[in-house]
C-alpha cells in the first residue's frame, strides 16, 4: 500500500465530496497526473511514520489526535468497505496538525523505534524491516520533513489535503502492473 497526499482548494474539495466513490477515484487519478499537481507520495512509509508519531499502526488511527490525522486525514469521503481509503483534512484542521507537530521532535522519537518493534507490531509493509536502521531513519526523516513542509504550504495558502492510501496506484493497475514485495512490477502476459 502506498499513501499519496494531494493539495486541493475548497472548490476541488467540494467537488470530491459530491462525487461517487468511483468518480472520486478517477478524479483524483486525473488530478495527480497534472504537471501542476501539488503532491507528496510517501510510498510505503506512511504506516511507520504514523507509528513513530503515535505508537500505533495507521490501520488503527487515534481518534481526534492531530499527529495521527497528519498521516491518515481527518474525515473519510466514504464509509463503504469497497471504496478506496480516501480521506481529507480541511484547512482549519491543518492549523491544529501543524501546531501539534511543532511540539514533537520526530528525530528523537525515531531514535526510540527499533526494527524489532516494527516487526512485532506488524507495521506495514511486513517483512521489509530487515534493512539497517540508519538507512530507514534517513528515509523516514526525509519523508516526514517533506510531508510537514507540504502541510505548512497548505496552511500558508489556505488549502486542504486529500489523503489516498491504495494497494497499488490506480494508474499502475490500469497500465498492467501488479504489487509484488511492496513494489509495482509489470504484469506478465
PDB file of C-alpha atoms in Angstrom:
ATOM      1  CA  UNK A   1       0.000   0.000   0.000  1.00  0.00           C
ATOM      2  CA  UNK A   2       1.147   3.488  -0.730  1.00  0.00           C
ATOM      3  CA  UNK A   3      -0.001   6.867   0.543  1.00  0.00           C
ATOM      4  CA  UNK A   4      -0.335   9.990  -1.555  1.00  0.00           C
ATOM      5  CA  UNK A   5      -1.193  13.484  -0.366  1.00  0.00           C
ATOM      6  CA  UNK A   6      -2.735  15.987  -2.761  1.00  0.00           C
ATOM      7  CA  UNK A   7      -3.280  19.673  -2.021  1.00  0.00           C
ATOM      8  CA  UNK A   8      -6.679  20.974  -3.165  1.00  0.00           C
ATOM      9  CA  UNK A   9      -8.578  24.229  -2.865  1.00  0.00           C
ATOM     10  CA  UNK A  10     -12.095  24.478  -1.439  1.00  0.00           C
ATOM     11  CA  UNK A  11     -13.805  24.138  -4.829  1.00  0.00           C
ATOM     12  CA  UNK A  12     -11.974  20.879  -5.625  1.00  0.00           C
ATOM     13  CA  UNK A  13     -12.630  19.542  -2.136  1.00  0.00           C
ATOM     14  CA  UNK A  14     -16.351  20.206  -2.573  1.00  0.00           C
ATOM     15  CA  UNK A  15     -16.278  18.502  -5.976  1.00  0.00           C
ATOM     16  CA  UNK A  16     -14.619  15.431  -4.408  1.00  0.00           C
ATOM     17  CA  UNK A  17     -17.144  15.395  -1.550  1.00  0.00           C
ATOM     18  CA  UNK A  18     -20.052  15.401  -4.003  1.00  0.00           C
ATOM     19  CA  UNK A  19     -18.621  12.693  -6.289  1.00  0.00           C
ATOM     20  CA  UNK A  20     -19.441   8.983  -6.187  1.00  0.00           C
ATOM     21  CA  UNK A  21     -16.671   6.672  -4.947  1.00  0.00           C
ATOM     22  CA  UNK A  22     -15.744   5.637  -8.492  1.00  0.00           C
ATOM     23  CA  UNK A  23     -15.868   9.180  -9.849  1.00  0.00           C
ATOM     24  CA  UNK A  24     -13.818  10.451  -6.886  1.00  0.00           C
ATOM     25  CA  UNK A  25     -11.067   7.900  -7.521  1.00  0.00           C
ATOM     26  CA  UNK A  26     -10.999   8.752 -11.231  1.00  0.00           C
ATOM     27  CA  UNK A  27     -10.912  12.482 -10.482  1.00  0.00           C
ATOM     28  CA  UNK A  28      -8.027  12.050  -8.032  1.00  0.00           C
ATOM     29  CA  UNK A  29      -6.103   9.975 -10.572  1.00  0.00           C
ATOM     30  CA  UNK A  30      -6.606  12.671 -13.179  1.00  0.00           C
ATOM     31  CA  UNK A  31      -5.646  15.458 -10.775  1.00  0.00           C
ATOM     32  CA  UNK A  32      -2.492  13.696  -9.609  1.00  0.00           C
ATOM     33  CA  UNK A  33      -1.312  13.298 -13.231  1.00  0.00           C
ATOM     34  CA  UNK A  34      -1.446  17.043 -13.862  1.00  0.00           C
ATOM     35  CA  UNK A  35       2.001  18.678 -14.016  1.00  0.00           C
ATOM     36  CA  UNK A  36       0.861  21.445 -11.678  1.00  0.00           C
ATOM     37  CA  UNK A  37      -0.454  18.987  -9.058  1.00  0.00           C
ATOM     38  CA  UNK A  38       0.900  19.627  -5.593  1.00  0.00           C
ATOM     39  CA  UNK A  39       1.511  16.070  -4.474  1.00  0.00           C
ATOM     40  CA  UNK A  40       3.585  14.154  -1.927  1.00  0.00           C
ATOM     41  CA  UNK A  41       3.992  10.413  -2.327  1.00  0.00           C
ATOM     42  CA  UNK A  42       5.120   8.682   0.880  1.00  0.00           C
ATOM     43  CA  UNK A  43       5.110   5.307  -0.813  1.00  0.00           C
ATOM     44  CA  UNK A  44       5.187   2.569   1.803  1.00  0.00           C
ATOM     45  CA  UNK A  45       6.412   4.761   4.693  1.00  0.00           C
ATOM     46  CA  UNK A  46       3.037   6.119   5.833  1.00  0.00           C
ATOM     47  CA  UNK A  47       2.399   3.433   8.461  1.00  0.00           C
ATOM     48  CA  UNK A  48       5.800   3.667  10.096  1.00  0.00           C
ATOM     49  CA  UNK A  49       5.599   7.486  10.255  1.00  0.00           C
ATOM     50  CA  UNK A  50       2.236   7.081  11.990  1.00  0.00           C
ATOM     51  CA  UNK A  51       3.780   4.508  14.355  1.00  0.00           C
ATOM     52  CA  UNK A  52       6.690   6.790  15.231  1.00  0.00           C
ATOM     53  CA  UNK A  53       4.270   9.629  15.992  1.00  0.00           C
ATOM     54  CA  UNK A  54       1.576   7.681  17.860  1.00  0.00           C
ATOM     55  CA  UNK A  55       2.955   4.220  18.797  1.00  0.00           C
ATOM     56  CA  UNK A  56       0.015   2.756  16.830  1.00  0.00           C
ATOM     57  CA  UNK A  57      -0.358   1.456  13.300  1.00  0.00           C
ATOM     58  CA  UNK A  58      -2.199   3.774  10.925  1.00  0.00           C
ATOM     59  CA  UNK A  59      -4.641   0.913  10.399  1.00  0.00           C
ATOM     60  CA  UNK A  60      -5.936   1.950  13.838  1.00  0.00           C
ATOM     61  CA  UNK A  61      -5.970   5.767  13.696  1.00  0.00           C
ATOM     62  CA  UNK A  62      -6.037   7.583  17.014  1.00  0.00           C
ATOM     63  CA  UNK A  63      -9.354   9.487  17.180  1.00  0.00           C
ATOM     64  CA  UNK A  64      -9.115  13.276  17.499  1.00  0.00           C
ATOM     65  CA  UNK A  65      -5.307  13.149  17.569  1.00  0.00           C
ATOM     66  CA  UNK A  66      -3.726  15.706  15.220  1.00  0.00           C
ATOM     67  CA  UNK A  67      -0.474  13.749  14.771  1.00  0.00           C
ATOM     68  CA  UNK A  68      -2.491  10.693  13.686  1.00  0.00           C
ATOM     69  CA  UNK A  69      -4.553  12.873  11.342  1.00  0.00           C
ATOM     70  CA  UNK A  70      -1.281  14.127   9.813  1.00  0.00           C
ATOM     71  CA  UNK A  71      -0.916  10.689   8.200  1.00  0.00           C
ATOM     72  CA  UNK A  72      -4.492   9.450   7.690  1.00  0.00           C
ATOM     73  CA  UNK A  73      -6.535  12.643   7.332  1.00  0.00           C
ATOM     74  CA  UNK A  74      -9.457  13.863   9.411  1.00  0.00           C
ATOM     75  CA  UNK A  75     -12.531  12.587   7.611  1.00  0.00           C
ATOM     76  CA  UNK A  76     -13.078   9.855   5.021  1.00  0.00           C
ATOM     77  CA  UNK A  77     -15.136  10.571   1.933  1.00  0.00           C
ATOM     78  CA  UNK A  78     -16.925   7.212   2.064  1.00  0.00           C
ATOM     79  CA  UNK A  79     -17.821   4.620   4.691  1.00  0.00           C
ATOM     80  CA  UNK A  80     -18.130   1.889   2.075  1.00  0.00           C
ATOM     81  CA  UNK A  81     -15.953  -1.160   2.699  1.00  0.00           C
ATOM     82  CA  UNK A  82     -15.479  -1.456  -1.078  1.00  0.00           C
ATOM     83  CA  UNK A  83     -14.200   2.101  -1.553  1.00  0.00           C
ATOM     84  CA  UNK A  84     -10.513   3.010  -1.610  1.00  0.00           C
ATOM     85  CA  UNK A  85      -9.276   4.743   1.537  1.00  0.00           C
ATOM     86  CA  UNK A  86      -9.521   8.404   0.659  1.00  0.00           C
ATOM     87  CA  UNK A  87      -9.732  10.998   3.405  1.00  0.00           C
ATOM     88  CA  UNK A  88      -9.287  14.729   3.653  1.00  0.00           C
ATOM     89  CA  UNK A  89      -8.038  17.339   6.050  1.00  0.00           C
ATOM     90  CA  UNK A  90      -9.729  20.727   5.810  1.00  0.00           C
ATOM     91  CA  UNK A  91      -7.590  23.826   6.235  1.00  0.00           C
ATOM     92  CA  UNK A  92      -8.875  24.539   9.767  1.00  0.00           C
ATOM     93  CA  UNK A  93      -7.561  21.156  10.936  1.00  0.00           C
ATOM     94  CA  UNK A  94      -4.238  21.688   9.176  1.00  0.00           C
ATOM     95  CA  UNK A  95      -3.653  24.554  11.616  1.00  0.00           C
ATOM     96  CA  UNK A  96      -4.136  22.158  14.576  1.00  0.00           C
ATOM     97  CA  UNK A  97      -1.970  19.465  12.988  1.00  0.00           C
ATOM     98  CA  UNK A  98       0.950  21.790  12.254  1.00  0.00           C
ATOM     99  CA  UNK A  99       0.713  23.246  15.782  1.00  0.00           C
ATOM    100  CA  UNK A 100       0.831  19.732  17.286  1.00  0.00           C
ATOM    101  CA  UNK A 101       3.772  18.688  15.104  1.00  0.00           C
ATOM    102  CA  UNK A 102       5.756  21.760  16.149  1.00  0.00           C
ATOM    103  CA  UNK A 103       5.737  20.290  19.680  1.00  0.00           C
ATOM    104  CA  UNK A 104       7.270  16.998  18.513  1.00  0.00           C
ATOM    105  CA  UNK A 105      10.875  16.079  17.852  1.00  0.00           C
ATOM    106  CA  UNK A 106      10.393  13.393  15.203  1.00  0.00           C
ATOM    107  CA  UNK A 107      14.091  12.548  15.085  1.00  0.00           C
ATOM    108  CA  UNK A 108      14.173  11.774  18.837  1.00  0.00           C
ATOM    109  CA  UNK A 109      11.034   9.651  18.580  1.00  0.00           C
ATOM    110  CA  UNK A 110      12.547   7.834  15.627  1.00  0.00           C
ATOM    111  CA  UNK A 111      15.676   7.020  17.633  1.00  0.00           C
ATOM    112  CA  UNK A 112      13.493   5.127  20.144  1.00  0.00           C
ATOM    113  CA  UNK A 113      11.958   2.860  17.486  1.00  0.00           C
ATOM    114  CA  UNK A 114      13.650  -0.477  16.873  1.00  0.00           C
ATOM    115  CA  UNK A 115      13.387  -2.705  13.831  1.00  0.00           C
ATOM    116  CA  UNK A 116      12.195  -5.437  16.177  1.00  0.00           C
ATOM    117  CA  UNK A 117       9.273  -3.280  17.372  1.00  0.00           C
ATOM    118  CA  UNK A 118       8.233  -2.687  13.759  1.00  0.00           C
ATOM    119  CA  UNK A 119       8.173  -6.410  13.100  1.00  0.00           C
ATOM    120  CA  UNK A 120       6.372  -7.172  16.381  1.00  0.00           C
ATOM    121  CA  UNK A 121       3.704  -4.540  15.728  1.00  0.00           C
ATOM    122  CA  UNK A 122       3.284  -5.752  12.113  1.00  0.00           C
ATOM    123  CA  UNK A 123       3.811  -2.246  10.764  1.00  0.00           C
ATOM    124  CA  UNK A 124       3.068  -2.135   7.042  1.00  0.00           C
ATOM    125  CA  UNK A 125       4.602  -3.355   4.860  1.00  0.00           C
ATOM    126  CA  UNK A 126       5.528  -6.599   6.608  1.00  0.00           C
ATOM    127  CA  UNK A 127       8.810  -8.399   6.060  1.00  0.00           C
ATOM    128  CA  UNK A 128      10.825  -5.397   4.883  1.00  0.00           C
ATOM    129  CA  UNK A 129      12.160  -4.202   8.215  1.00  0.00           C
ATOM    130  CA  UNK A 130      15.433  -6.079   7.737  1.00  0.00           C
ATOM    131  CA  UNK A 131      17.464  -3.144   6.376  1.00  0.00           C
ATOM    132  CA  UNK A 132      19.887  -1.178   8.524  1.00  0.00           C
ATOM    133  CA  UNK A 133      18.143   1.167  10.925  1.00  0.00           C
ATOM    134  CA  UNK A 134      20.294   4.135   9.850  1.00  0.00           C
ATOM    135  CA  UNK A 135      19.134   3.770   6.235  1.00  0.00           C
ATOM    136  CA  UNK A 136      15.494   3.615   7.253  1.00  0.00           C
ATOM    137  CA  UNK A 137      15.889   6.556   9.646  1.00  0.00           C
ATOM    138  CA  UNK A 138      17.303   8.779   6.878  1.00  0.00           C
ATOM    139  CA  UNK A 139      14.477   7.866   4.523  1.00  0.00           C
ATOM    140  CA  UNK A 140      11.815   8.361   7.197  1.00  0.00           C
ATOM    141  CA  UNK A 141      13.181  11.700   8.346  1.00  0.00           C
ATOM    142  CA  UNK A 142      13.327  12.988   4.754  1.00  0.00           C
ATOM    143  CA  UNK A 143       9.749  11.793   4.071  1.00  0.00           C
ATOM    144  CA  UNK A 144       8.437  13.263   7.327  1.00  0.00           C
ATOM    145  CA  UNK A 145      10.108  16.612   6.597  1.00  0.00           C
ATOM    146  CA  UNK A 146       8.698  16.610   3.050  1.00  0.00           C
ATOM    147  CA  UNK A 147       5.163  15.951   4.294  1.00  0.00           C
ATOM    148  CA  UNK A 148       5.461  18.531   7.079  1.00  0.00           C
ATOM    149  CA  UNK A 149       6.646  21.145   4.565  1.00  0.00           C
ATOM    150  CA  UNK A 150       3.670  20.178   2.372  1.00  0.00           C
ATOM    151  CA  UNK A 151       1.269  20.750   5.292  1.00  0.00           C
ATOM    152  CA  UNK A 152       2.906  24.105   6.021  1.00  0.00           C
ATOM    153  CA  UNK A 153       2.472  25.083   2.374  1.00  0.00           C
ATOM    154  CA  UNK A 154      -1.224  24.123   2.526  1.00  0.00           C
ATOM    155  CA  UNK A 155      -1.550  26.129   5.742  1.00  0.00           C
ATOM    156  CA  UNK A 156       0.094  29.209   4.231  1.00  0.00           C
ATOM    157  CA  UNK A 157      -2.081  29.052   1.104  1.00  0.00           C
ATOM    158  CA  UNK A 158      -5.442  28.193   2.686  1.00  0.00           C
ATOM    159  CA  UNK A 159      -5.661  24.779   1.020  1.00  0.00           C
ATOM    160  CA  UNK A 160      -6.924  21.365   2.086  1.00  0.00           C
ATOM    161  CA  UNK A 161      -5.171  18.000   1.832  1.00  0.00           C
ATOM    162  CA  UNK A 162      -6.576  14.774   0.401  1.00  0.00           C
ATOM    163  CA  UNK A 163      -5.012  11.510   1.605  1.00  0.00           C
ATOM    164  CA  UNK A 164      -5.251   8.429  -0.609  1.00  0.00           C
ATOM    165  CA  UNK A 165      -3.987   5.046   0.567  1.00  0.00           C
ATOM    166  CA  UNK A 166      -4.035   2.425  -2.177  1.00  0.00           C
ATOM    167  CA  UNK A 167      -2.805  -1.120  -2.542  1.00  0.00           C
ATOM    168  CA  UNK A 168      -1.365  -0.082  -5.855  1.00  0.00           C
ATOM    169  CA  UNK A 169      -1.558   3.245  -7.588  1.00  0.00           C
ATOM    170  CA  UNK A 170      -4.689   3.048  -9.744  1.00  0.00           C
ATOM    171  CA  UNK A 171      -2.752   4.194 -12.796  1.00  0.00           C
ATOM    172  CA  UNK A 172      -0.211   1.411 -12.325  1.00  0.00           C
ATOM    173  CA  UNK A 173      -3.068  -1.101 -12.136  1.00  0.00           C
ATOM    174  CA  UNK A 174      -4.597   0.270 -15.318  1.00  0.00           C
ATOM    175  CA  UNK A 175      -1.237   0.050 -17.069  1.00  0.00           C
ATOM    176  CA  UNK A 176      -0.776  -3.643 -16.267  1.00  0.00           C
ATOM    177  CA  UNK A 177       1.329  -3.569 -13.123  1.00  0.00           C
ATOM    178  CA  UNK A 178       0.964  -5.811 -10.078  1.00  0.00           C
ATOM    179  CA  UNK A 179       2.107  -5.329  -6.488  1.00  0.00           C
ATOM    180  CA  UNK A 180       4.964  -7.673  -5.580  1.00  0.00           C
ATOM    181  CA  UNK A 181       7.139  -7.313  -2.481  1.00  0.00           C
ATOM    182  CA  UNK A 182       5.735  -3.847  -1.838  1.00  0.00           C
ATOM    183  CA  UNK A 183       6.694  -2.619  -5.337  1.00  0.00           C
ATOM    184  CA  UNK A 184       4.770  -2.151  -8.581  1.00  0.00           C
ATOM    185  CA  UNK A 185       6.040  -4.712 -11.118  1.00  0.00           C
ATOM    186  CA  UNK A 186       4.958  -5.286 -14.758  1.00  0.00           C
ATOM    187  CA  UNK A 187       2.234  -7.885 -15.085  1.00  0.00           C
ATOM    188  CA  UNK A 188       3.283 -10.902 -17.132  1.00  0.00           C
ATOM    189  CA  UNK A 189       1.025 -11.779 -20.048  1.00  0.00           C
TER     190      UNK A 189
END
